[in-house]
PDB file of C-alpha atoms in Angstrom:
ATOM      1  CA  UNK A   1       0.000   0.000   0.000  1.00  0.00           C
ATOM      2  CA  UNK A   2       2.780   2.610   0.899  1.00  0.00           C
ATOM      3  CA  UNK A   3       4.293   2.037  -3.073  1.00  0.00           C
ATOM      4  CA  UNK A   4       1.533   3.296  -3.958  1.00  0.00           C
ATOM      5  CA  UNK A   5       1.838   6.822  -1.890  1.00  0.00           C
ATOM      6  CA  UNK A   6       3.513   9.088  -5.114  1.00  0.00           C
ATOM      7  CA  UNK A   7       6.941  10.918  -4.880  1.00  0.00           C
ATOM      8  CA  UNK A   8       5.559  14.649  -3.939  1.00  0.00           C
ATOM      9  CA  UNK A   9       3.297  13.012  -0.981  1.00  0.00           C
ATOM     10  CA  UNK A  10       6.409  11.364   0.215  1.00  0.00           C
ATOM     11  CA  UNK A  11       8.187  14.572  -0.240  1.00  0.00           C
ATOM     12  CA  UNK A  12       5.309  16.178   1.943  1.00  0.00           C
ATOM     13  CA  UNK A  13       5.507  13.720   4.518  1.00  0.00           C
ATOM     14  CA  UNK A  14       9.243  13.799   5.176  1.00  0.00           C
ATOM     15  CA  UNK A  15       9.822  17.278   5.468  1.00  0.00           C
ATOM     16  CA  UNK A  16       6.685  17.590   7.396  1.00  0.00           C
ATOM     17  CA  UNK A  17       7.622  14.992  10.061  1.00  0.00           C
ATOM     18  CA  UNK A  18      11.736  16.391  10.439  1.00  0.00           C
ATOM     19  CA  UNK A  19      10.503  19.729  10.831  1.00  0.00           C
ATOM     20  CA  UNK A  20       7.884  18.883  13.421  1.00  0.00           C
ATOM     21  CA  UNK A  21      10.386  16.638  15.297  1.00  0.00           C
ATOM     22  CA  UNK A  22      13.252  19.749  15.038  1.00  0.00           C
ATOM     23  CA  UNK A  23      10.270  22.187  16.368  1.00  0.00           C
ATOM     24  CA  UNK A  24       9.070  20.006  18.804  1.00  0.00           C
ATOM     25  CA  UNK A  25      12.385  18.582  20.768  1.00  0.00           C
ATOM     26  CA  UNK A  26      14.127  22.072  19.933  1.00  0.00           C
ATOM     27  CA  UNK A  27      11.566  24.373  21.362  1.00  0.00           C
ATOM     28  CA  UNK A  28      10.225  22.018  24.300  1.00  0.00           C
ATOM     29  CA  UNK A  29      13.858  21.546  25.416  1.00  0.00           C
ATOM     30  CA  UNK A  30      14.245  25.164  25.527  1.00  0.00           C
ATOM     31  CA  UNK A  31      11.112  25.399  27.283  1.00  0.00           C
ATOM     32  CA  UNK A  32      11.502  22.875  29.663  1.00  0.00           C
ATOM     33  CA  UNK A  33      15.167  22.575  30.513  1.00  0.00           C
ATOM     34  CA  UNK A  34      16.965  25.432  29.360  1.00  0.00           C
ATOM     35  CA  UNK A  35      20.284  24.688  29.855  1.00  0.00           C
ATOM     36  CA  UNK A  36      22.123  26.057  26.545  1.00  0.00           C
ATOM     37  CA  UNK A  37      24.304  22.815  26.249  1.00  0.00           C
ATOM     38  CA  UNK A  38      21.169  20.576  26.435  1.00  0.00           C
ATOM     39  CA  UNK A  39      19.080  22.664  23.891  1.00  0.00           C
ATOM     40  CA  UNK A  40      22.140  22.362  21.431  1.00  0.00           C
ATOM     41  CA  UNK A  41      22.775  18.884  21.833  1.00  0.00           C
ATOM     42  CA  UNK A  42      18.852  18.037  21.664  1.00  0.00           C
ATOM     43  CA  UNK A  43      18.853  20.340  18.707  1.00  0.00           C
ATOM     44  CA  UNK A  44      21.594  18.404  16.455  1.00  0.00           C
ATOM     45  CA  UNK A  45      20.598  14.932  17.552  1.00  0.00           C
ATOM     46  CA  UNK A  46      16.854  16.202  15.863  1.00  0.00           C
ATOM     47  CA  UNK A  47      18.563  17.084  12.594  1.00  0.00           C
ATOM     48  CA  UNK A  48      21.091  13.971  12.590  1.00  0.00           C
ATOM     49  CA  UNK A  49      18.013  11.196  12.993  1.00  0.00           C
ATOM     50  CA  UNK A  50      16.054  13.140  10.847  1.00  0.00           C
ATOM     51  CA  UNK A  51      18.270  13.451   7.815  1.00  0.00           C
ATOM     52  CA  UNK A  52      19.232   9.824   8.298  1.00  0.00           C
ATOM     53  CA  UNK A  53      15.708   8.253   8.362  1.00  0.00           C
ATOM     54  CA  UNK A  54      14.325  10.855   5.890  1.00  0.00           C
ATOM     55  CA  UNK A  55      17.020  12.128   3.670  1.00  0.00           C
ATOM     56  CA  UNK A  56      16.563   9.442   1.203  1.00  0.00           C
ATOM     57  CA  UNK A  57      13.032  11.195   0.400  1.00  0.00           C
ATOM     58  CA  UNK A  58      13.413  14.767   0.322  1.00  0.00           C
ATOM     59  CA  UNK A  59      16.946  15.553   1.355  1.00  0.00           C
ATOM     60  CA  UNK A  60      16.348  16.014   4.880  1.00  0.00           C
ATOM     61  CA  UNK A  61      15.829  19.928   4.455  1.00  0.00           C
ATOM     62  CA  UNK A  62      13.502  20.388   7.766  1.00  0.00           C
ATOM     63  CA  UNK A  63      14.136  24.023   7.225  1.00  0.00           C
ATOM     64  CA  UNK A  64      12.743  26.974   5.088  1.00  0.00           C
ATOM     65  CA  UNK A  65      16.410  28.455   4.274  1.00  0.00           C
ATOM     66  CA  UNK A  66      17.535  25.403   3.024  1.00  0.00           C
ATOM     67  CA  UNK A  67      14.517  24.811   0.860  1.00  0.00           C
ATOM     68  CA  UNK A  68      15.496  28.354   0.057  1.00  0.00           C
ATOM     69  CA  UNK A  69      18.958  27.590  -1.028  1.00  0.00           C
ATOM     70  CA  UNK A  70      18.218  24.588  -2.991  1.00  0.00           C
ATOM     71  CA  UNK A  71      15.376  26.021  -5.314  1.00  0.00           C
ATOM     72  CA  UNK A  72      18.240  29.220  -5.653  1.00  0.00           C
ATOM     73  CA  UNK A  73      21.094  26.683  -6.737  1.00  0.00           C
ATOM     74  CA  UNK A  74      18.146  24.966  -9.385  1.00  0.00           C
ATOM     75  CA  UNK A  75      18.622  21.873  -7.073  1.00  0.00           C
ATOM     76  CA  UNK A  76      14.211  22.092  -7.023  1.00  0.00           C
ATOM     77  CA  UNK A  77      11.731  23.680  -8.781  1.00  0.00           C
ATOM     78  CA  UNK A  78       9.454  26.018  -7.824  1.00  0.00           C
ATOM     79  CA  UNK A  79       6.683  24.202  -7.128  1.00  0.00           C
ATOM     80  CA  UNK A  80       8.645  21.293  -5.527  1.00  0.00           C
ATOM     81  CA  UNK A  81      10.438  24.136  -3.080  1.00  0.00           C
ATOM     82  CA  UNK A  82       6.593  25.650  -2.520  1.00  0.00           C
ATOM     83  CA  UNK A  83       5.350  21.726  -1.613  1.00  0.00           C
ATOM     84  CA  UNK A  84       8.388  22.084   0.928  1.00  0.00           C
ATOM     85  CA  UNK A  85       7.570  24.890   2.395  1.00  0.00           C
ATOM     86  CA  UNK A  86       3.813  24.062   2.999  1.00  0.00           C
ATOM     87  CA  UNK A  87       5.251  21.167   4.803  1.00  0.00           C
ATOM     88  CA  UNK A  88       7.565  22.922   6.916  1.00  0.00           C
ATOM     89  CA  UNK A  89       5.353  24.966   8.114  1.00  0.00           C
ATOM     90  CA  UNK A  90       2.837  22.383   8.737  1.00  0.00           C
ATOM     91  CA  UNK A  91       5.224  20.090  10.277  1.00  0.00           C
ATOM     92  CA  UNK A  92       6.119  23.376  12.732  1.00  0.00           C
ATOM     93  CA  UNK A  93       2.482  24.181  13.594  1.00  0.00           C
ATOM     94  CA  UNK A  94       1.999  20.646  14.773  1.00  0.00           C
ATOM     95  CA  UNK A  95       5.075  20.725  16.845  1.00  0.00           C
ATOM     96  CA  UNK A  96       4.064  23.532  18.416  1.00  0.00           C
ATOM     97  CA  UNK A  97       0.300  22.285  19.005  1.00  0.00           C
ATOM     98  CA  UNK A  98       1.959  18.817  20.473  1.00  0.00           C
ATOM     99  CA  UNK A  99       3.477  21.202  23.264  1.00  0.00           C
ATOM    100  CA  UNK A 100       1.084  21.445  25.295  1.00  0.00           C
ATOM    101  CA  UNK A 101       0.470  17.672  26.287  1.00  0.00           C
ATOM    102  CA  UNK A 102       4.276  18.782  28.087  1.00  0.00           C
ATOM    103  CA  UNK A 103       2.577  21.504  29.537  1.00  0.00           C
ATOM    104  CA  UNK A 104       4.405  23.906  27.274  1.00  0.00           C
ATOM    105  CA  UNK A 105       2.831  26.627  25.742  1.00  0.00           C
ATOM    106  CA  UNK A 106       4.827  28.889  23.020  1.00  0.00           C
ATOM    107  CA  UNK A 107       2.990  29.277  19.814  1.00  0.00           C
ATOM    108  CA  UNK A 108       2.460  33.206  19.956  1.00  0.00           C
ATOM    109  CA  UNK A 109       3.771  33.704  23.011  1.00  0.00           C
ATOM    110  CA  UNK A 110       6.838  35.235  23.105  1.00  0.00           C
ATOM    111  CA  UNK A 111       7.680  39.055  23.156  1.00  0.00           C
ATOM    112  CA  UNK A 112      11.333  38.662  21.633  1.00  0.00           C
ATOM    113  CA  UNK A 113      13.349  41.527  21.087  1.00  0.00           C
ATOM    114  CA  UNK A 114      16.485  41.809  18.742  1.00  0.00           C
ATOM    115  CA  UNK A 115      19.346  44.312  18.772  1.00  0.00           C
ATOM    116  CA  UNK A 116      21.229  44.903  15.054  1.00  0.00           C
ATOM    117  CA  UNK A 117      24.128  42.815  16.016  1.00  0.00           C
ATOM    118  CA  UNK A 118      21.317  39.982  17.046  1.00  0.00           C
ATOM    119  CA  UNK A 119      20.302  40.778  13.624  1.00  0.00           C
ATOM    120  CA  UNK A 120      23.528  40.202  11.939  1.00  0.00           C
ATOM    121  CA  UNK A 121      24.180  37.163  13.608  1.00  0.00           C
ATOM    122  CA  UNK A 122      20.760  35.579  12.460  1.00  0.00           C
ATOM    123  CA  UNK A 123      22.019  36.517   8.757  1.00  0.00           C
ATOM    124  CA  UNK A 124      25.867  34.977   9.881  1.00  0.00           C
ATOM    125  CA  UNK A 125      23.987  31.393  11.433  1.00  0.00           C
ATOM    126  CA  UNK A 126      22.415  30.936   8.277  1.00  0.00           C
ATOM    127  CA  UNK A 127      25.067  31.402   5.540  1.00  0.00           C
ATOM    128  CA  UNK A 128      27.372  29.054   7.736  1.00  0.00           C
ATOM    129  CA  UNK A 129      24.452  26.368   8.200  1.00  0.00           C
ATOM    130  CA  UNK A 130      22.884  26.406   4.384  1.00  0.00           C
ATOM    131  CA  UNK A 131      26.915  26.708   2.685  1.00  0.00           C
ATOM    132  CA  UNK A 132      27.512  23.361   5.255  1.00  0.00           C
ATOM    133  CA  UNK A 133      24.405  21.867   4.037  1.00  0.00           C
ATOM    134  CA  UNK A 134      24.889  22.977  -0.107  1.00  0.00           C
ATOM    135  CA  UNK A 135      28.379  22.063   0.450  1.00  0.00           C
ATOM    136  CA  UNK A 136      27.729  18.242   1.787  1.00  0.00           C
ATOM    137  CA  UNK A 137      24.758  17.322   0.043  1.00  0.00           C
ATOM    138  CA  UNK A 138      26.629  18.250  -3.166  1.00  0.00           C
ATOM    139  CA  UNK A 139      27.165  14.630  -4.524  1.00  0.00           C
ATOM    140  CA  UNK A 140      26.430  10.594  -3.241  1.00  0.00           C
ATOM    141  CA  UNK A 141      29.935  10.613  -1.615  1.00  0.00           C
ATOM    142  CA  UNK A 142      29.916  13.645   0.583  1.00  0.00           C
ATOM    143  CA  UNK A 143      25.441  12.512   1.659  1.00  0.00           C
ATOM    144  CA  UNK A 144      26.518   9.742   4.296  1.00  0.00           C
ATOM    145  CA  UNK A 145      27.677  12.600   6.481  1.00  0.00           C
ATOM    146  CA  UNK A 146      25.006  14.414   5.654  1.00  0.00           C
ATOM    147  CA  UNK A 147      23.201  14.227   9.477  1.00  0.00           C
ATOM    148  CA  UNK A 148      26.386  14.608  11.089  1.00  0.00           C
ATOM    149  CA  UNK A 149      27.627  17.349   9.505  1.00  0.00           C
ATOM    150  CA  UNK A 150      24.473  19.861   9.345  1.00  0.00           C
ATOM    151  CA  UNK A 151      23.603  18.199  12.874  1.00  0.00           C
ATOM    152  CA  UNK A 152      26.917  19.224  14.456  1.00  0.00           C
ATOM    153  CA  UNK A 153      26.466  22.598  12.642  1.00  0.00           C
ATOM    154  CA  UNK A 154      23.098  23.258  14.414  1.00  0.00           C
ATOM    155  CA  UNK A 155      24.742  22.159  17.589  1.00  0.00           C
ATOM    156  CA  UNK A 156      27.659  24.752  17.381  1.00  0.00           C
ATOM    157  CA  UNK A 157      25.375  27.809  16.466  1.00  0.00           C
ATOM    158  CA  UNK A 158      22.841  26.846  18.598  1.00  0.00           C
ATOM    159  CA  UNK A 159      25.228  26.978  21.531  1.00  0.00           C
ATOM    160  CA  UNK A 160      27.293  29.830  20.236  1.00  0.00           C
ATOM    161  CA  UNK A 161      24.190  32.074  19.909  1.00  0.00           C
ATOM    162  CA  UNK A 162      21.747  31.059  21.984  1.00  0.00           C
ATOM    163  CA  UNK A 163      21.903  33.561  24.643  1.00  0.00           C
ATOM    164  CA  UNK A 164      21.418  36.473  22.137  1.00  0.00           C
ATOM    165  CA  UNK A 165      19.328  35.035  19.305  1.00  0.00           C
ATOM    166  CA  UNK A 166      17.445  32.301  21.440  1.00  0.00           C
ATOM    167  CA  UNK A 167      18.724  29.566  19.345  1.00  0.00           C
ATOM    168  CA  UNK A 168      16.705  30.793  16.144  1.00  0.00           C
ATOM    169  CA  UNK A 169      17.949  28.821  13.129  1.00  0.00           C
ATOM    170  CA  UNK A 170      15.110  28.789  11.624  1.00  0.00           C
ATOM    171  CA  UNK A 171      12.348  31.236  10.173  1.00  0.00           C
ATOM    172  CA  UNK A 172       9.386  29.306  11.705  1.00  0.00           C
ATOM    173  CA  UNK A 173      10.609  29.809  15.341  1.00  0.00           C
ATOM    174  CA  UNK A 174       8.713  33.287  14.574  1.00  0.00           C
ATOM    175  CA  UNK A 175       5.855  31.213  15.076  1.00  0.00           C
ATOM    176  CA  UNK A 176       6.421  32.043  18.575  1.00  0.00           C
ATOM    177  CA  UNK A 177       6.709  35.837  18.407  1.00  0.00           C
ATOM    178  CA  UNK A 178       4.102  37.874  19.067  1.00  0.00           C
ATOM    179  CA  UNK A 179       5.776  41.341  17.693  1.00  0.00           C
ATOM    180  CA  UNK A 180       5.147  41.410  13.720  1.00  0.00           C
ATOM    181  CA  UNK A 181       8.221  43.401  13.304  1.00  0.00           C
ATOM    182  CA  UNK A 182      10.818  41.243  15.208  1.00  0.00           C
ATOM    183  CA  UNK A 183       9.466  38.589  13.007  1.00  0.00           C
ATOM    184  CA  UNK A 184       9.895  40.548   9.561  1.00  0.00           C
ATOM    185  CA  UNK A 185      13.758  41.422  10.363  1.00  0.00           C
ATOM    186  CA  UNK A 186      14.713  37.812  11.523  1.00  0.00           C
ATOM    187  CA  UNK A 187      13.079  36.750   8.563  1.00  0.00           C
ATOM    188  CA  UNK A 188      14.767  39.415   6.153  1.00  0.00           C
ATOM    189  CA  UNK A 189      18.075  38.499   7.807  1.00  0.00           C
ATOM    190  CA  UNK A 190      17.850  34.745   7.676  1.00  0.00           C
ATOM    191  CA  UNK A 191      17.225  35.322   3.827  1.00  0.00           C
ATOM    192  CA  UNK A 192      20.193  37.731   3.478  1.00  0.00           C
ATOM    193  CA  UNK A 193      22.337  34.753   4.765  1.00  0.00           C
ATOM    194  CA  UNK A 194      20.924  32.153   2.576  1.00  0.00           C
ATOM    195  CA  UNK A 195      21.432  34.182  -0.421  1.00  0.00           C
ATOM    196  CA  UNK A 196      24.913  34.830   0.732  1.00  0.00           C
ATOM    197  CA  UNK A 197      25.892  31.749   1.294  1.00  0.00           C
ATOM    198  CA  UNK A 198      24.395  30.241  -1.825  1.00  0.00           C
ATOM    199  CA  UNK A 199      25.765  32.778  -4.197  1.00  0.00           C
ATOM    200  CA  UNK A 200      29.349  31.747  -2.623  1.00  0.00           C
ATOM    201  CA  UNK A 201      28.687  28.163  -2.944  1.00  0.00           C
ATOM    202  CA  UNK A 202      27.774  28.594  -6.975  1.00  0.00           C
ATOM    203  CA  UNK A 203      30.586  30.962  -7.575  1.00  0.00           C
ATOM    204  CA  UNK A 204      33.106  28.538  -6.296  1.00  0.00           C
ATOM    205  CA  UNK A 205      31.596  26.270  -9.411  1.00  0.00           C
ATOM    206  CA  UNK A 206      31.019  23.089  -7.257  1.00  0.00           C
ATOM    207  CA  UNK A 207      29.591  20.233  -9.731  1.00  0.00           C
ATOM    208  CA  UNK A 208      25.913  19.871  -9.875  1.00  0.00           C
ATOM    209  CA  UNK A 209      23.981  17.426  -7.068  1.00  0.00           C
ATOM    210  CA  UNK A 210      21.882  14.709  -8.464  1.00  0.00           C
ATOM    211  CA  UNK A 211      18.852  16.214  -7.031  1.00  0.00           C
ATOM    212  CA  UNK A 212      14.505  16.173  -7.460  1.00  0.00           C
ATOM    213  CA  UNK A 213      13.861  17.870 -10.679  1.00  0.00           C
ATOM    214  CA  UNK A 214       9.942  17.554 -10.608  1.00  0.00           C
ATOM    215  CA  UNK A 215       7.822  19.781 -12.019  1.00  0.00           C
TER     216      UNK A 215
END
Protein backbone atom coordinates (compact mmCIF):
# COMPACT_ATOMS: atom_id res chain seq x y z
CA UNK A 1 0.00 0.00 0.00
CA UNK A 2 2.78 2.61 0.90
CA UNK A 3 4.29 2.04 -3.07
CA UNK A 4 1.53 3.30 -3.96
CA UNK A 5 1.84 6.82 -1.89
CA UNK A 6 3.51 9.09 -5.11
CA UNK A 7 6.94 10.92 -4.88
CA UNK A 8 5.56 14.65 -3.94
CA UNK A 9 3.30 13.01 -0.98
CA UNK A 10 6.41 11.36 0.22
CA UNK A 11 8.19 14.57 -0.24
CA UNK A 12 5.31 16.18 1.94
CA UNK A 13 5.51 13.72 4.52
CA UNK A 14 9.24 13.80 5.18
CA UNK A 15 9.82 17.28 5.47
CA UNK A 16 6.68 17.59 7.40
CA UNK A 17 7.62 14.99 10.06
CA UNK A 18 11.74 16.39 10.44
CA UNK A 19 10.50 19.73 10.83
CA UNK A 20 7.88 18.88 13.42
CA UNK A 21 10.39 16.64 15.30
CA UNK A 22 13.25 19.75 15.04
CA UNK A 23 10.27 22.19 16.37
CA UNK A 24 9.07 20.01 18.80
CA UNK A 25 12.39 18.58 20.77
CA UNK A 26 14.13 22.07 19.93
CA UNK A 27 11.57 24.37 21.36
CA UNK A 28 10.23 22.02 24.30
CA UNK A 29 13.86 21.55 25.42
CA UNK A 30 14.24 25.16 25.53
CA UNK A 31 11.11 25.40 27.28
CA UNK A 32 11.50 22.87 29.66
CA UNK A 33 15.17 22.57 30.51
CA UNK A 34 16.96 25.43 29.36
CA UNK A 35 20.28 24.69 29.85
CA UNK A 36 22.12 26.06 26.55
CA UNK A 37 24.30 22.81 26.25
CA UNK A 38 21.17 20.58 26.43
CA UNK A 39 19.08 22.66 23.89
CA UNK A 40 22.14 22.36 21.43
CA UNK A 41 22.77 18.88 21.83
CA UNK A 42 18.85 18.04 21.66
CA UNK A 43 18.85 20.34 18.71
CA UNK A 44 21.59 18.40 16.45
CA UNK A 45 20.60 14.93 17.55
CA UNK A 46 16.85 16.20 15.86
CA UNK A 47 18.56 17.08 12.59
CA UNK A 48 21.09 13.97 12.59
CA UNK A 49 18.01 11.20 12.99
CA UNK A 50 16.05 13.14 10.85
CA UNK A 51 18.27 13.45 7.81
CA UNK A 52 19.23 9.82 8.30
CA UNK A 53 15.71 8.25 8.36
CA UNK A 54 14.33 10.85 5.89
CA UNK A 55 17.02 12.13 3.67
CA UNK A 56 16.56 9.44 1.20
CA UNK A 57 13.03 11.20 0.40
CA UNK A 58 13.41 14.77 0.32
CA UNK A 59 16.95 15.55 1.35
CA UNK A 60 16.35 16.01 4.88
CA UNK A 61 15.83 19.93 4.46
CA UNK A 62 13.50 20.39 7.77
CA UNK A 63 14.14 24.02 7.23
CA UNK A 64 12.74 26.97 5.09
CA UNK A 65 16.41 28.45 4.27
CA UNK A 66 17.54 25.40 3.02
CA UNK A 67 14.52 24.81 0.86
CA UNK A 68 15.50 28.35 0.06
CA UNK A 69 18.96 27.59 -1.03
CA UNK A 70 18.22 24.59 -2.99
CA UNK A 71 15.38 26.02 -5.31
CA UNK A 72 18.24 29.22 -5.65
CA UNK A 73 21.09 26.68 -6.74
CA UNK A 74 18.15 24.97 -9.39
CA UNK A 75 18.62 21.87 -7.07
CA UNK A 76 14.21 22.09 -7.02
CA UNK A 77 11.73 23.68 -8.78
CA UNK A 78 9.45 26.02 -7.82
CA UNK A 79 6.68 24.20 -7.13
CA UNK A 80 8.65 21.29 -5.53
CA UNK A 81 10.44 24.14 -3.08
CA UNK A 82 6.59 25.65 -2.52
CA UNK A 83 5.35 21.73 -1.61
CA UNK A 84 8.39 22.08 0.93
CA UNK A 85 7.57 24.89 2.40
CA UNK A 86 3.81 24.06 3.00
CA UNK A 87 5.25 21.17 4.80
CA UNK A 88 7.56 22.92 6.92
CA UNK A 89 5.35 24.97 8.11
CA UNK A 90 2.84 22.38 8.74
CA UNK A 91 5.22 20.09 10.28
CA UNK A 92 6.12 23.38 12.73
CA UNK A 93 2.48 24.18 13.59
CA UNK A 94 2.00 20.65 14.77
CA UNK A 95 5.08 20.73 16.85
CA UNK A 96 4.06 23.53 18.42
CA UNK A 97 0.30 22.29 19.00
CA UNK A 98 1.96 18.82 20.47
CA UNK A 99 3.48 21.20 23.26
CA UNK A 100 1.08 21.45 25.29
CA UNK A 101 0.47 17.67 26.29
CA UNK A 102 4.28 18.78 28.09
CA UNK A 103 2.58 21.50 29.54
CA UNK A 104 4.41 23.91 27.27
CA UNK A 105 2.83 26.63 25.74
CA UNK A 106 4.83 28.89 23.02
CA UNK A 107 2.99 29.28 19.81
CA UNK A 108 2.46 33.21 19.96
CA UNK A 109 3.77 33.70 23.01
CA UNK A 110 6.84 35.23 23.10
CA UNK A 111 7.68 39.06 23.16
CA UNK A 112 11.33 38.66 21.63
CA UNK A 113 13.35 41.53 21.09
CA UNK A 114 16.49 41.81 18.74
CA UNK A 115 19.35 44.31 18.77
CA UNK A 116 21.23 44.90 15.05
CA UNK A 117 24.13 42.81 16.02
CA UNK A 118 21.32 39.98 17.05
CA UNK A 119 20.30 40.78 13.62
CA UNK A 120 23.53 40.20 11.94
CA UNK A 121 24.18 37.16 13.61
CA UNK A 122 20.76 35.58 12.46
CA UNK A 123 22.02 36.52 8.76
CA UNK A 124 25.87 34.98 9.88
CA UNK A 125 23.99 31.39 11.43
CA UNK A 126 22.41 30.94 8.28
CA UNK A 127 25.07 31.40 5.54
CA UNK A 128 27.37 29.05 7.74
CA UNK A 129 24.45 26.37 8.20
CA UNK A 130 22.88 26.41 4.38
CA UNK A 131 26.91 26.71 2.68
CA UNK A 132 27.51 23.36 5.25
CA UNK A 133 24.40 21.87 4.04
CA UNK A 134 24.89 22.98 -0.11
CA UNK A 135 28.38 22.06 0.45
CA UNK A 136 27.73 18.24 1.79
CA UNK A 137 24.76 17.32 0.04
CA UNK A 138 26.63 18.25 -3.17
CA UNK A 139 27.16 14.63 -4.52
CA UNK A 140 26.43 10.59 -3.24
CA UNK A 141 29.94 10.61 -1.62
CA UNK A 142 29.92 13.65 0.58
CA UNK A 143 25.44 12.51 1.66
CA UNK A 144 26.52 9.74 4.30
CA UNK A 145 27.68 12.60 6.48
CA UNK A 146 25.01 14.41 5.65
CA UNK A 147 23.20 14.23 9.48
CA UNK A 148 26.39 14.61 11.09
CA UNK A 149 27.63 17.35 9.50
CA UNK A 150 24.47 19.86 9.34
CA UNK A 151 23.60 18.20 12.87
CA UNK A 152 26.92 19.22 14.46
CA UNK A 153 26.47 22.60 12.64
CA UNK A 154 23.10 23.26 14.41
CA UNK A 155 24.74 22.16 17.59
CA UNK A 156 27.66 24.75 17.38
CA UNK A 157 25.37 27.81 16.47
CA UNK A 158 22.84 26.85 18.60
CA UNK A 159 25.23 26.98 21.53
CA UNK A 160 27.29 29.83 20.24
CA UNK A 161 24.19 32.07 19.91
CA UNK A 162 21.75 31.06 21.98
CA UNK A 163 21.90 33.56 24.64
CA UNK A 164 21.42 36.47 22.14
CA UNK A 165 19.33 35.03 19.30
CA UNK A 166 17.44 32.30 21.44
CA UNK A 167 18.72 29.57 19.35
CA UNK A 168 16.70 30.79 16.14
CA UNK A 169 17.95 28.82 13.13
CA UNK A 170 15.11 28.79 11.62
CA UNK A 171 12.35 31.24 10.17
CA UNK A 172 9.39 29.31 11.70
CA UNK A 173 10.61 29.81 15.34
CA UNK A 174 8.71 33.29 14.57
CA UNK A 175 5.85 31.21 15.08
CA UNK A 176 6.42 32.04 18.57
CA UNK A 177 6.71 35.84 18.41
CA UNK A 178 4.10 37.87 19.07
CA UNK A 179 5.78 41.34 17.69
CA UNK A 180 5.15 41.41 13.72
CA UNK A 181 8.22 43.40 13.30
CA UNK A 182 10.82 41.24 15.21
CA UNK A 183 9.47 38.59 13.01
CA UNK A 184 9.90 40.55 9.56
CA UNK A 185 13.76 41.42 10.36
CA UNK A 186 14.71 37.81 11.52
CA UNK A 187 13.08 36.75 8.56
CA UNK A 188 14.77 39.42 6.15
CA UNK A 189 18.08 38.50 7.81
CA UNK A 190 17.85 34.75 7.68
CA UNK A 191 17.22 35.32 3.83
CA UNK A 192 20.19 37.73 3.48
CA UNK A 193 22.34 34.75 4.76
CA UNK A 194 20.92 32.15 2.58
CA UNK A 195 21.43 34.18 -0.42
CA UNK A 196 24.91 34.83 0.73
CA UNK A 197 25.89 31.75 1.29
CA UNK A 198 24.40 30.24 -1.82
CA UNK A 199 25.76 32.78 -4.20
CA UNK A 200 29.35 31.75 -2.62
CA UNK A 201 28.69 28.16 -2.94
CA UNK A 202 27.77 28.59 -6.98
CA UNK A 203 30.59 30.96 -7.57
CA UNK A 204 33.11 28.54 -6.30
CA UNK A 205 31.60 26.27 -9.41
CA UNK A 206 31.02 23.09 -7.26
CA UNK A 207 29.59 20.23 -9.73
CA UNK A 208 25.91 19.87 -9.87
CA UNK A 209 23.98 17.43 -7.07
CA UNK A 210 21.88 14.71 -8.46
CA UNK A 211 18.85 16.21 -7.03
CA UNK A 212 14.51 16.17 -7.46
CA UNK A 213 13.86 17.87 -10.68
CA UNK A 214 9.94 17.55 -10.61
CA UNK A 215 7.82 19.78 -12.02
Amino acid sequence: MMSNISLKTRYFMAEFYGTFLMIFLGVGVFSIIGNYLSIALIVGAAYLLSAYTLDHISHAHFNPIITLAAWIDQRLTLKTALLYWGAQLGGAIFGYLSLPLFNVQVLFSRSLSFSARDYGLFAFVAYILVYVYLAVSENDKKRPFLGLAVGSTYMALTLLTISSTFGILNPLRALEMTSIVPVILMILSLASGTLLATLFYKGLAYQATKYQKHA
